[in-house]
CSV table of N, CA and C in Angstrom, one decimal:
chain,number,residue,atom,x,y,z
A,1,MET,N,52.3,146.5,94.4
A,1,MET,CA,52.4,146.3,93.0
A,1,MET,C,53.4,145.1,92.7
A,2,THR,N,53.0,144.4,92.1
A,2,THR,CA,53.4,143.0,91.6
A,2,THR,C,53.8,142.7,90.4
A,3,THR,N,55.1,142.7,90.1
A,3,THR,CA,56.1,142.7,88.8
A,3,THR,C,55.9,141.3,88.6
A,4,THR,N,55.5,141.7,87.1
A,4,THR,CA,55.3,140.4,86.5
A,4,THR,C,57.0,139.8,85.5
A,5,THR,N,57.0,138.8,84.8
A,5,THR,CA,58.4,138.6,84.5
A,5,THR,C,57.9,139.1,83.2
A,6,SER,N,57.3,139.6,82.8
A,6,SER,CA,57.4,140.9,81.4
A,6,SER,C,58.0,142.0,81.9
A,7,GLN,N,58.1,142.7,83.3
A,7,GLN,CA,58.8,143.6,83.5
A,7,GLN,C,59.6,144.0,84.5
A,8,VAL,N,60.3,142.6,84.5
A,8,VAL,CA,61.6,142.3,85.0
A,8,VAL,C,62.9,142.9,84.2
A,9,ASN,N,63.8,143.7,84.4
A,9,ASN,CA,64.7,144.3,84.1
A,9,ASN,C,65.4,142.9,83.2
A,10,ALA,N,66.3,143.3,82.4
A,10,ALA,CA,67.3,142.5,81.6
A,10,ALA,C,68.4,141.8,83.1
A,11,VAL,N,68.4,142.9,83.9
A,11,VAL,CA,69.7,142.1,84.6
A,11,VAL,C,69.0,141.1,85.4
A,12,LEU,N,67.9,140.9,86.0
A,12,LEU,CA,67.4,140.2,86.4
A,12,LEU,C,66.4,139.2,85.9
A,13,ARG,N,66.4,138.7,84.3
A,13,ARG,CA,65.3,138.1,83.8
A,13,ARG,C,65.9,136.9,84.2
A,14,THR,N,67.3,136.9,83.9
A,14,THR,CA,67.5,135.5,84.1
A,14,THR,C,67.9,135.5,85.7
A,15,PRO,N,67.5,134.8,86.9
A,15,PRO,CA,68.0,135.2,88.4
A,15,PRO,C,69.5,135.2,88.4
A,16,PRO,N,70.0,135.2,89.6
A,16,PRO,CA,71.5,135.1,89.9
A,16,PRO,C,71.1,133.7,90.4
A,17,ALA,N,72.9,133.2,90.5
A,17,ALA,CA,73.2,131.9,90.5
A,17,ALA,C,72.8,131.8,92.1
A,18,ALA,N,72.5,130.6,92.9
A,18,ALA,CA,72.5,130.3,94.1
A,18,ALA,C,73.7,131.1,94.8
A,19,PRO,N,73.8,131.2,95.9
A,19,PRO,CA,75.6,131.5,96.6
A,19,PRO,C,76.2,130.4,96.3
A,20,ALA,N,75.9,129.0,96.4
A,20,ALA,CA,76.9,128.4,96.7
A,20,ALA,C,77.5,128.0,95.2
A,21,ALA,N,76.7,128.1,93.7
A,21,ALA,CA,76.9,128.1,92.7
A,21,ALA,C,78.0,129.4,91.8
A,22,ALA,N,77.8,130.2,92.4
A,22,ALA,CA,78.3,131.6,92.1
A,22,ALA,C,79.4,131.3,93.2
A,23,ALA,N,79.6,131.2,94.1
A,23,ALA,CA,80.9,130.8,94.5
A,23,ALA,C,82.0,130.1,94.1
A,24,ALA,N,81.4,129.1,93.2
A,24,ALA,CA,82.0,127.9,92.4
A,24,ALA,C,82.4,128.3,91.3
A,25,TYR,N,82.1,129.1,91.1
A,25,TYR,CA,82.4,129.7,89.7
A,25,TYR,C,83.4,131.0,89.9
A,26,PHE,N,82.9,132.0,90.6
A,26,PHE,CA,84.4,132.8,90.9
A,26,PHE,C,85.5,132.0,91.4
A,27,SER,N,85.2,131.2,92.2
A,27,SER,CA,86.4,130.7,92.7
A,27,SER,C,87.2,129.9,91.5
A,28,ALA,N,86.7,129.0,90.6
A,28,ALA,CA,87.0,128.5,89.5
A,28,ALA,C,87.9,129.8,88.5
A,29,SER,N,86.8,130.8,88.1
A,29,SER,CA,87.2,132.0,87.5
A,29,SER,C,88.6,132.8,87.9
A,30,LEU,N,88.9,132.7,89.0
A,30,LEU,CA,90.2,133.1,89.3
A,30,LEU,C,91.5,131.8,89.6
A,31,ALA,N,91.4,130.9,89.2
A,31,ALA,CA,91.9,129.6,89.3
A,31,ALA,C,92.6,129.7,87.3
A,32,PHE,N,91.8,130.5,86.8
A,32,PHE,CA,92.3,130.3,85.0
A,32,PHE,C,92.7,131.7,85.1
A,33,HIS,N,92.5,132.7,85.9
A,33,HIS,CA,92.4,134.3,85.2
A,33,HIS,C,93.5,134.8,86.4
A,34,ALA,N,94.6,135.8,85.8
A,34,ALA,CA,95.5,136.6,86.6
A,34,ALA,C,94.9,138.1,86.3
A,35,ASP,N,95.4,139.0,87.1
A,35,ASP,CA,94.9,140.3,86.8
A,35,ASP,C,96.2,141.1,86.6
A,36,VAL,N,96.0,142.0,85.8
A,36,VAL,CA,97.6,142.8,85.2
A,36,VAL,C,98.4,143.3,86.6
A,37,SER,N,97.5,143.9,87.3
A,37,SER,CA,97.9,144.9,88.5
A,37,SER,C,98.9,143.4,89.4
A,38,ASP,N,97.9,142.2,89.4
A,38,ASP,CA,98.8,141.4,90.4
A,38,ASP,C,99.8,140.8,89.4
A,39,VAL,N,99.8,140.7,88.6
A,39,VAL,CA,101.1,140.3,87.8
A,39,VAL,C,102.5,140.8,87.9
A,40,ALA,N,101.9,142.5,87.5
A,40,ALA,CA,103.0,143.2,87.4
A,40,ALA,C,103.5,143.5,88.9
A,41,ALA,N,102.7,143.3,90.0
A,41,ALA,CA,102.9,143.6,91.6
A,41,ALA,C,103.7,142.2,91.7
A,42,ALA,N,103.5,141.1,91.6
A,42,ALA,CA,104.4,140.0,91.5
A,42,ALA,C,106.1,139.8,90.9
A,43,LEU,N,106.1,140.3,89.8
A,43,LEU,CA,107.4,140.3,88.8
A,43,LEU,C,107.9,141.8,89.7
A,44,ALA,N,107.3,142.7,90.2
A,44,ALA,CA,107.3,144.0,90.2
A,44,ALA,C,108.2,143.3,91.9
A,45,GLU,N,108.2,142.7,92.5
A,45,GLU,CA,108.9,142.1,93.5
A,45,GLU,C,110.3,141.7,93.6
A,46,GLY,N,111.1,141.6,92.9
A,46,GLY,CA,112.3,141.3,92.5
A,46,GLY,C,112.7,139.6,92.7
A,47,THR,N,111.8,139.1,93.4
A,47,THR,CA,112.4,137.6,93.7
A,47,THR,C,112.1,136.5,92.6
A,48,ASP,N,111.7,135.7,92.4
A,48,ASP,CA,110.7,134.7,91.8
A,48,ASP,C,109.5,134.8,91.8
A,49,PRO,N,108.7,134.6,90.9
A,49,PRO,CA,107.5,135.4,91.2
A,49,PRO,C,106.3,133.7,91.4
A,50,GLY,N,107.0,132.9,90.8
A,50,GLY,CA,106.5,131.6,91.0
A,50,GLY,C,105.7,131.0,89.3
A,51,PHE,N,105.9,132.2,88.4
A,51,PHE,CA,105.2,131.6,87.3
A,51,PHE,C,106.2,132.6,86.6
A,52,VAL,N,105.7,132.1,84.6
A,52,VAL,CA,106.6,132.6,83.5
A,52,VAL,C,105.2,133.1,83.0
A,53,VAL,N,106.0,134.4,82.1
A,53,VAL,CA,104.6,135.0,81.5
A,53,VAL,C,105.0,134.8,79.9
A,54,ILE,N,103.9,134.5,79.1
A,54,ILE,CA,104.3,134.5,77.8
A,54,ILE,C,103.6,135.2,77.1
A,55,ASP,N,104.0,136.0,76.4
A,55,ASP,CA,103.2,136.8,74.8
A,55,ASP,C,103.4,135.8,74.4
A,56,SER,N,102.1,135.9,73.8
A,56,SER,CA,101.7,135.0,72.3
A,56,SER,C,101.4,136.0,71.2
A,57,ARG,N,102.0,136.8,71.3
A,57,ARG,CA,101.8,137.8,69.9
A,57,ARG,C,102.8,137.6,68.9
A,58,SER,N,102.2,137.9,67.7
A,58,SER,CA,103.5,138.2,66.9
A,58,SER,C,105.1,138.6,67.0
A,59,THR,N,105.8,138.8,66.2
A,59,THR,CA,106.9,139.4,66.4
A,59,THR,C,107.3,140.5,66.1
A,60,ALA,N,106.0,141.4,65.6
A,60,ALA,CA,105.9,142.7,64.8
A,60,ALA,C,105.2,143.3,65.8
A,61,SER,N,104.4,142.4,66.9
A,61,SER,CA,103.9,143.1,68.3
A,61,SER,C,104.6,142.9,69.4
A,62,TRP,N,104.9,141.8,69.4
A,62,TRP,CA,106.3,142.1,70.7
A,62,TRP,C,107.1,142.7,70.4
A,63,ASP,N,107.9,143.5,69.5
A,63,ASP,CA,108.6,144.3,69.0
A,63,ASP,C,107.9,145.7,69.8
A,64,GLN,N,106.9,146.0,69.1
A,64,GLN,CA,105.8,147.0,69.1
A,64,GLN,C,106.0,147.3,70.8
A,65,GLY,N,105.5,146.4,71.9
A,65,GLY,CA,105.7,146.3,73.2
A,65,GLY,C,105.7,145.2,73.7
A,66,HIS,N,106.0,144.8,74.8
A,66,HIS,CA,105.9,143.7,75.8
A,66,HIS,C,106.1,143.6,77.1
A,67,VAL,N,105.9,143.1,78.1
A,67,VAL,CA,105.8,142.8,79.3
A,67,VAL,C,107.6,142.6,79.9
A,68,PRO,N,108.1,143.5,80.4
A,68,PRO,CA,109.4,143.1,80.9
A,68,PRO,C,109.7,141.4,81.2
A,69,GLY,N,110.4,141.0,81.1
A,69,GLY,CA,110.8,139.7,81.3
A,69,GLY,C,110.1,138.5,80.7
A,70,ALA,N,108.9,139.0,79.7
A,70,ALA,CA,108.6,137.7,79.0
A,70,ALA,C,108.7,137.5,78.2
A,71,ILE,N,108.4,136.1,78.1
A,71,ILE,CA,108.6,134.8,76.8
A,71,ILE,C,108.3,135.4,75.9
A,72,HIS,N,108.9,135.5,75.0
A,72,HIS,CA,108.2,135.5,73.5
A,72,HIS,C,107.8,134.1,72.8
A,73,LEU,N,106.7,133.7,72.8
A,73,LEU,CA,106.2,132.5,72.4
A,73,LEU,C,104.9,132.5,71.5
A,74,PRO,N,105.1,133.1,70.0
A,74,PRO,CA,104.0,133.0,69.6
A,74,PRO,C,102.9,131.5,69.4
A,75,THR,N,101.5,131.9,69.7
A,75,THR,CA,100.6,130.8,70.1
A,75,THR,C,100.9,129.9,69.0
A,76,ALA,N,101.0,129.8,67.6
A,76,ALA,CA,101.4,128.9,66.3
A,76,ALA,C,102.7,128.4,66.8
A,77,LEU,N,103.1,128.7,67.8
A,77,LEU,CA,104.7,128.0,67.9
A,77,LEU,C,104.7,127.1,69.2
A,78,ILE,N,103.9,127.3,70.1
A,78,ILE,CA,103.4,126.3,71.2
A,78,ILE,C,103.6,124.9,71.3
A,79,PRO,N,103.2,124.3,70.0
A,79,PRO,CA,102.8,122.7,70.0
A,79,PRO,C,105.0,122.3,69.7
A,80,GLU,N,105.5,123.2,69.1
A,80,GLU,CA,106.9,123.1,68.7
A,80,GLU,C,108.6,123.4,69.9
A,81,GLN,N,107.9,124.5,70.7
A,81,GLN,CA,108.6,125.1,70.9
A,81,GLN,C,108.8,125.2,72.6
A,82,ALA,N,107.0,124.9,73.4
A,82,ALA,CA,107.0,124.7,74.6
A,82,ALA,C,107.6,124.0,75.6
A,83,GLU,N,107.8,122.8,75.0
A,83,GLU,CA,108.9,122.3,76.0
A,83,GLU,C,110.4,122.4,75.8
A,84,ARG,N,110.7,122.8,75.2
A,84,ARG,CA,112.1,123.5,75.1
A,84,ARG,C,112.4,124.6,75.7
A,85,LEU,N,111.2,125.6,75.7
A,85,LEU,CA,111.3,127.2,76.4
A,85,LEU,C,110.9,127.2,78.1
A,86,LEU,N,109.9,126.0,78.7
A,86,LEU,CA,109.4,126.3,79.6
A,86,LEU,C,109.3,125.1,80.6
A,87,ASP,N,109.0,125.1,81.9
A,87,ASP,CA,109.5,124.3,82.8
A,87,ASP,C,107.8,123.3,83.1
A,88,ARG,N,107.7,122.4,83.0
A,88,ARG,CA,106.3,121.7,83.6
A,88,ARG,C,106.0,122.1,85.0
A,89,SER,N,106.9,122.2,85.7
A,89,SER,CA,106.8,122.9,87.1
A,89,SER,C,106.2,124.3,87.6
A,90,VAL,N,106.8,124.9,86.8
A,90,VAL,CA,106.5,126.1,86.8
A,90,VAL,C,104.9,127.0,85.8
A,91,PRO,N,104.1,127.6,86.9
A,91,PRO,CA,103.1,127.7,86.2
A,91,PRO,C,103.4,128.6,84.9
A,92,VAL,N,102.4,129.0,84.0
A,92,VAL,CA,102.8,129.5,83.2
A,92,VAL,C,101.4,130.9,82.9
A,93,VAL,N,101.3,132.4,82.7
A,93,VAL,CA,100.9,133.2,82.5
A,93,VAL,C,100.7,133.6,81.2
A,94,THR,N,99.5,133.4,80.4
A,94,THR,CA,99.5,134.0,78.6
A,94,THR,C,99.0,135.3,79.0
A,95,TYR,N,99.1,136.0,77.9
A,95,TYR,CA,98.8,137.3,77.5
A,95,TYR,C,98.6,137.5,75.8
A,96,CYS,N,98.2,138.5,75.2
A,96,CYS,CA,98.2,138.6,74.1
A,96,CYS,C,97.6,140.1,74.2
A,97,TRP,N,97.1,140.4,73.2
A,97,TRP,CA,96.9,142.2,72.7
A,97,TRP,C,95.9,142.9,74.1
A,98,GLY,N,94.9,142.2,73.8
A,98,GLY,CA,93.8,143.1,75.3
A,98,GLY,C,92.6,142.3,75.3
A,99,PRO,N,91.9,142.8,75.6
A,99,PRO,CA,90.3,141.9,76.2
A,99,PRO,C,89.6,141.7,74.9
A,100,GLY,N,89.6,142.3,73.5
A,100,GLY,CA,88.8,142.5,72.6
A,100,GLY,C,90.0,141.2,71.4
A,101,CYS,N,90.6,140.5,72.1
A,101,CYS,CA,91.6,139.2,71.2
A,101,CYS,C,91.6,138.4,72.5
A,102,ASN,N,91.5,136.9,72.0
A,102,ASN,CA,90.9,136.1,72.4
A,102,ASN,C,92.7,135.1,72.0
A,103,GLY,N,93.7,135.7,71.7
A,103,GLY,CA,94.9,135.1,71.3
A,103,GLY,C,95.4,134.5,73.1
A,104,ALA,N,95.4,135.7,73.6
A,104,ALA,CA,95.7,134.2,75.4
A,104,ALA,C,95.3,133.6,75.4
A,105,THR,N,93.5,133.7,75.2
A,105,THR,CA,93.0,132.3,75.4
A,105,THR,C,93.6,130.8,74.7
A,106,ARG,N,93.7,131.4,73.2
A,106,ARG,CA,94.1,130.1,72.7
A,106,ARG,C,95.5,129.4,73.1
A,107,ALA,N,96.3,130.4,73.3
A,107,ALA,CA,97.8,130.2,73.6
A,107,ALA,C,97.8,129.3,75.0
A,108,ALA,N,96.9,129.8,75.7
A,108,ALA,CA,96.9,128.6,77.3
A,108,ALA,C,96.1,127.5,77.4
A,109,LEU,N,95.2,127.6,76.4
A,109,LEU,CA,94.3,126.0,75.8
A,109,LEU,C,95.7,125.3,75.4
A,110,ALA,N,96.4,125.9,74.1
A,110,ALA,CA,97.1,125.1,73.6
A,110,ALA,C,98.5,124.5,74.7
A,111,LEU,N,98.8,125.2,75.8
A,111,LEU,CA,99.8,124.8,76.5
A,111,LEU,C,99.4,123.9,77.5
A,112,ALA,N,98.0,124.2,78.3
A,112,ALA,CA,97.3,123.2,78.6
A,112,ALA,C,97.0,121.9,78.3
A,113,GLU,N,96.9,122.1,76.9
A,113,GLU,CA,96.8,119.9,75.9
A,113,GLU,C,98.3,120.1,76.1
A,114,LEU,N,99.3,120.4,76.9
A,114,LEU,CA,100.6,120.0,76.6
A,114,LEU,C,100.6,119.7,78.3
A,115,GLY,N,99.8,119.9,78.9
A,115,GLY,CA,100.5,119.7,80.4
A,115,GLY,C,100.9,120.4,81.3
A,116,PHE,N,101.0,122.1,81.2
A,116,PHE,CA,101.3,123.0,81.7
A,116,PHE,C,100.1,123.6,82.2
A,117,GLN,N,100.4,123.9,83.7
A,117,GLN,CA,99.4,124.6,84.9
A,117,GLN,C,99.5,126.3,83.9
A,118,VAL,N,98.2,126.9,83.5
A,118,VAL,CA,98.3,128.1,83.0
A,118,VAL,C,97.2,129.2,83.6
A,119,LYS,N,97.4,130.1,83.6
A,119,LYS,CA,96.7,131.2,83.7
A,119,LYS,C,96.5,131.9,82.4
A,120,GLU,N,95.2,133.0,82.2
A,120,GLU,CA,95.3,134.0,80.9
A,120,GLU,C,95.6,135.1,81.9
A,121,MET,N,96.4,136.2,81.7
A,121,MET,CA,96.3,137.4,82.3
A,121,MET,C,94.9,138.3,81.2
A,122,LEU,N,94.2,138.9,82.5
A,122,LEU,CA,93.1,139.4,82.0
A,122,LEU,C,93.5,141.1,81.5
A,123,GLY,N,93.2,141.7,80.4
A,123,GLY,CA,93.5,142.7,79.9
A,123,GLY,C,94.3,143.0,78.8
A,124,GLY,N,95.2,141.8,78.7
A,124,GLY,CA,96.5,141.6,78.0
A,124,GLY,C,97.7,143.0,78.1
A,125,PHE,N,98.3,143.1,77.3
A,125,PHE,CA,99.1,144.0,76.9
A,125,PHE,C,98.6,145.1,77.1
A,126,GLU,N,97.6,145.7,76.3
A,126,GLU,CA,96.8,146.9,76.2
A,126,GLU,C,96.7,147.4,77.8
A,127,TYR,N,96.6,146.5,79.0
A,127,TYR,CA,95.7,147.0,80.0
A,127,TYR,C,97.2,146.9,81.0
A,128,TRP,N,98.1,146.2,80.5
A,128,TRP,CA,99.4,146.2,81.1
A,128,TRP,C,99.9,147.9,80.8
A,129,VAL,N,100.1,148.2,79.7
A,129,VAL,CA,100.1,149.7,79.8
A,129,VAL,C,99.3,150.8,79.8
A,130,ARG,N,97.8,150.5,79.5
A,130,ARG,CA,97.3,151.6,80.3
A,130,ARG,C,97.3,151.6,81.5
A,131,GLU,N,97.5,150.7,82.3
A,131,GLU,CA,98.1,150.7,84.0
A,131,GLU,C,98.8,151.2,84.2
A,132,GLY,N,99.6,152.0,83.4
A,132,GLY,CA,100.8,152.7,83.5
A,132,GLY,C,102.2,151.8,83.9
A,133,PHE,N,102.3,150.6,83.5
A,133,PHE,CA,103.2,149.7,83.7
A,133,PHE,C,104.4,149.8,82.9
A,134,ALA,N,105.8,149.7,82.9
A,134,ALA,CA,106.7,149.7,81.9
A,134,ALA,C,106.9,149.0,81.4
A,135,TYR,N,106.9,148.6,80.2
A,135,TYR,CA,107.2,148.0,79.2
A,135,TYR,C,108.3,148.0,78.4
A,136,GLU,N,108.3,147.0,77.5
A,136,GLU,CA,110.1,146.8,76.6
A,136,GLU,C,109.5,147.2,75.1
A,137,THR,N,110.3,148.0,74.6
A,137,THR,CA,110.1,147.9,73.0
A,137,THR,C,111.3,147.2,72.4
A,138,TRP,N,111.3,147.3,71.1
A,138,TRP,CA,112.5,147.2,70.0
A,138,TRP,C,113.6,148.2,70.0
A,139,GLU,N,112.9,149.2,70.9
A,139,GLU,CA,114.0,150.3,70.7
A,139,GLU,C,114.5,150.3,72.6
A,140,GLY,N,113.7,149.8,73.1
A,140,GLY,CA,113.9,149.8,74.7
A,140,GLY,C,112.9,149.7,75.4
A,141,PRO,N,113.1,150.2,76.8
A,141,PRO,CA,112.0,150.6,77.9
A,141,PRO,C,111.3,151.5,77.5
A,142,ALA,N,110.2,151.8,78.0
A,142,ALA,CA,108.6,152.8,77.8
A,142,ALA,C,107.8,152.5,78.8
A,143,GLU,N,107.2,153.7,79.0
A,143,GLU,CA,106.2,153.6,80.3
A,143,GLU,C,105.4,154.6,79.7
A,144,LYS,N,104.1,154.6,80.1
A,144,LYS,CA,102.9,155.7,79.7
A,144,LYS,C,102.3,155.9,81.0
A,145,ALA,N,101.6,157.2,81.0
A,145,ALA,CA,101.0,157.5,82.3
A,145,ALA,C,99.8,156.5,82.7
A,146,ALA,N,99.7,156.0,83.9
A,146,ALA,CA,98.1,155.4,84.2
A,146,ALA,C,97.0,156.2,83.5
A,147,ASP,N,96.4,155.3,82.7
A,147,ASP,CA,94.9,155.6,82.5
A,147,ASP,C,93.6,155.8,83.7
A,148,PRO,N,93.2,157.1,84.2
A,148,PRO,CA,92.2,156.9,84.8
A,148,PRO,C,91.2,156.4,85.1
A,149,LEU,N,91.2,155.6,83.8
A,149,LEU,CA,89.7,155.0,83.7
A,149,LEU,C,90.3,153.2,83.9
A,150,THR,N,91.4,153.0,84.2
A,150,THR,CA,91.9,151.9,84.5
A,150,THR,C,93.1,151.6,85.7
A,151,ALA,N,93.3,152.7,85.8
A,151,ALA,CA,94.0,152.4,87.2
A,151,ALA,C,94.1,153.7,87.9
A,152,PRO,N,94.5,153.7,89.5
A,152,PRO,CA,93.8,154.9,90.4
A,152,PRO,C,95.4,155.5,89.9
A,153,VAL,N,95.4,156.6,90.0
A,153,VAL,CA,96.4,158.0,89.6
A,153,VAL,C,97.3,158.3,90.7
A,154,ASP,N,96.6,157.7,91.5
A,154,ASP,CA,97.4,158.7,93.2
A,154,ASP,C,97.3,157.3,93.9
A,155,SER,N,97.8,156.1,93.8
A,155,SER,CA,97.7,154.9,94.7
A,155,SER,C,98.2,153.8,93.8
A,156,ASP,N,98.9,152.9,94.8
A,156,ASP,CA,99.1,151.9,93.9
A,156,ASP,C,98.2,150.9,94.1
A,157,ASP,N,97.5,151.1,94.8
A,157,ASP,CA,96.1,150.0,95.1
A,157,ASP,C,95.0,150.2,94.7
A,158,CYS,N,94.3,149.6,93.5
A,158,CYS,CA,92.8,149.9,93.4
A,158,CYS,C,92.2,149.4,94.9
A,159,GLY,N,92.2,148.7,95.9
A,159,GLY,CA,91.4,148.3,96.6
A,159,GLY,C,90.9,147.1,96.4
A,160,CYS,N,90.8,146.6,95.3
A,160,CYS,CA,89.9,145.6,95.2
A,160,CYS,C,90.1,144.4,95.2
């Protein structure tokens, strides 16, 4: 039986890209994004990870919780403070609340426009906490158990 275009499912209605185009796209994606687990692993090594982490949220959000060692630099303040707080030779990883927020994207854009190398941390602070990584609040250190829907509960490595 032959399938007509009207019978093709929504996934294949637009055909997949050619392998070379897909490889270029996914390679570029990795140049623009960092995974929460990879950022946490690099920071946990205890040596200079070769990047700095920027929390682009408001002071109230920062106080509620942030990645240990992150620099607080709200997006609106990047044009006036980035040059003073950051070294252009060190890549920057931005984050905001989570996948439903594009604040880290706006911060990354502002930094790139100023000449900084930058990546966006996918998942933001939400996934940092959901994956069970320690964080800091205005009251001190905090940590929650890993959410089994976002991180393996019996291993440090998801295998991906």
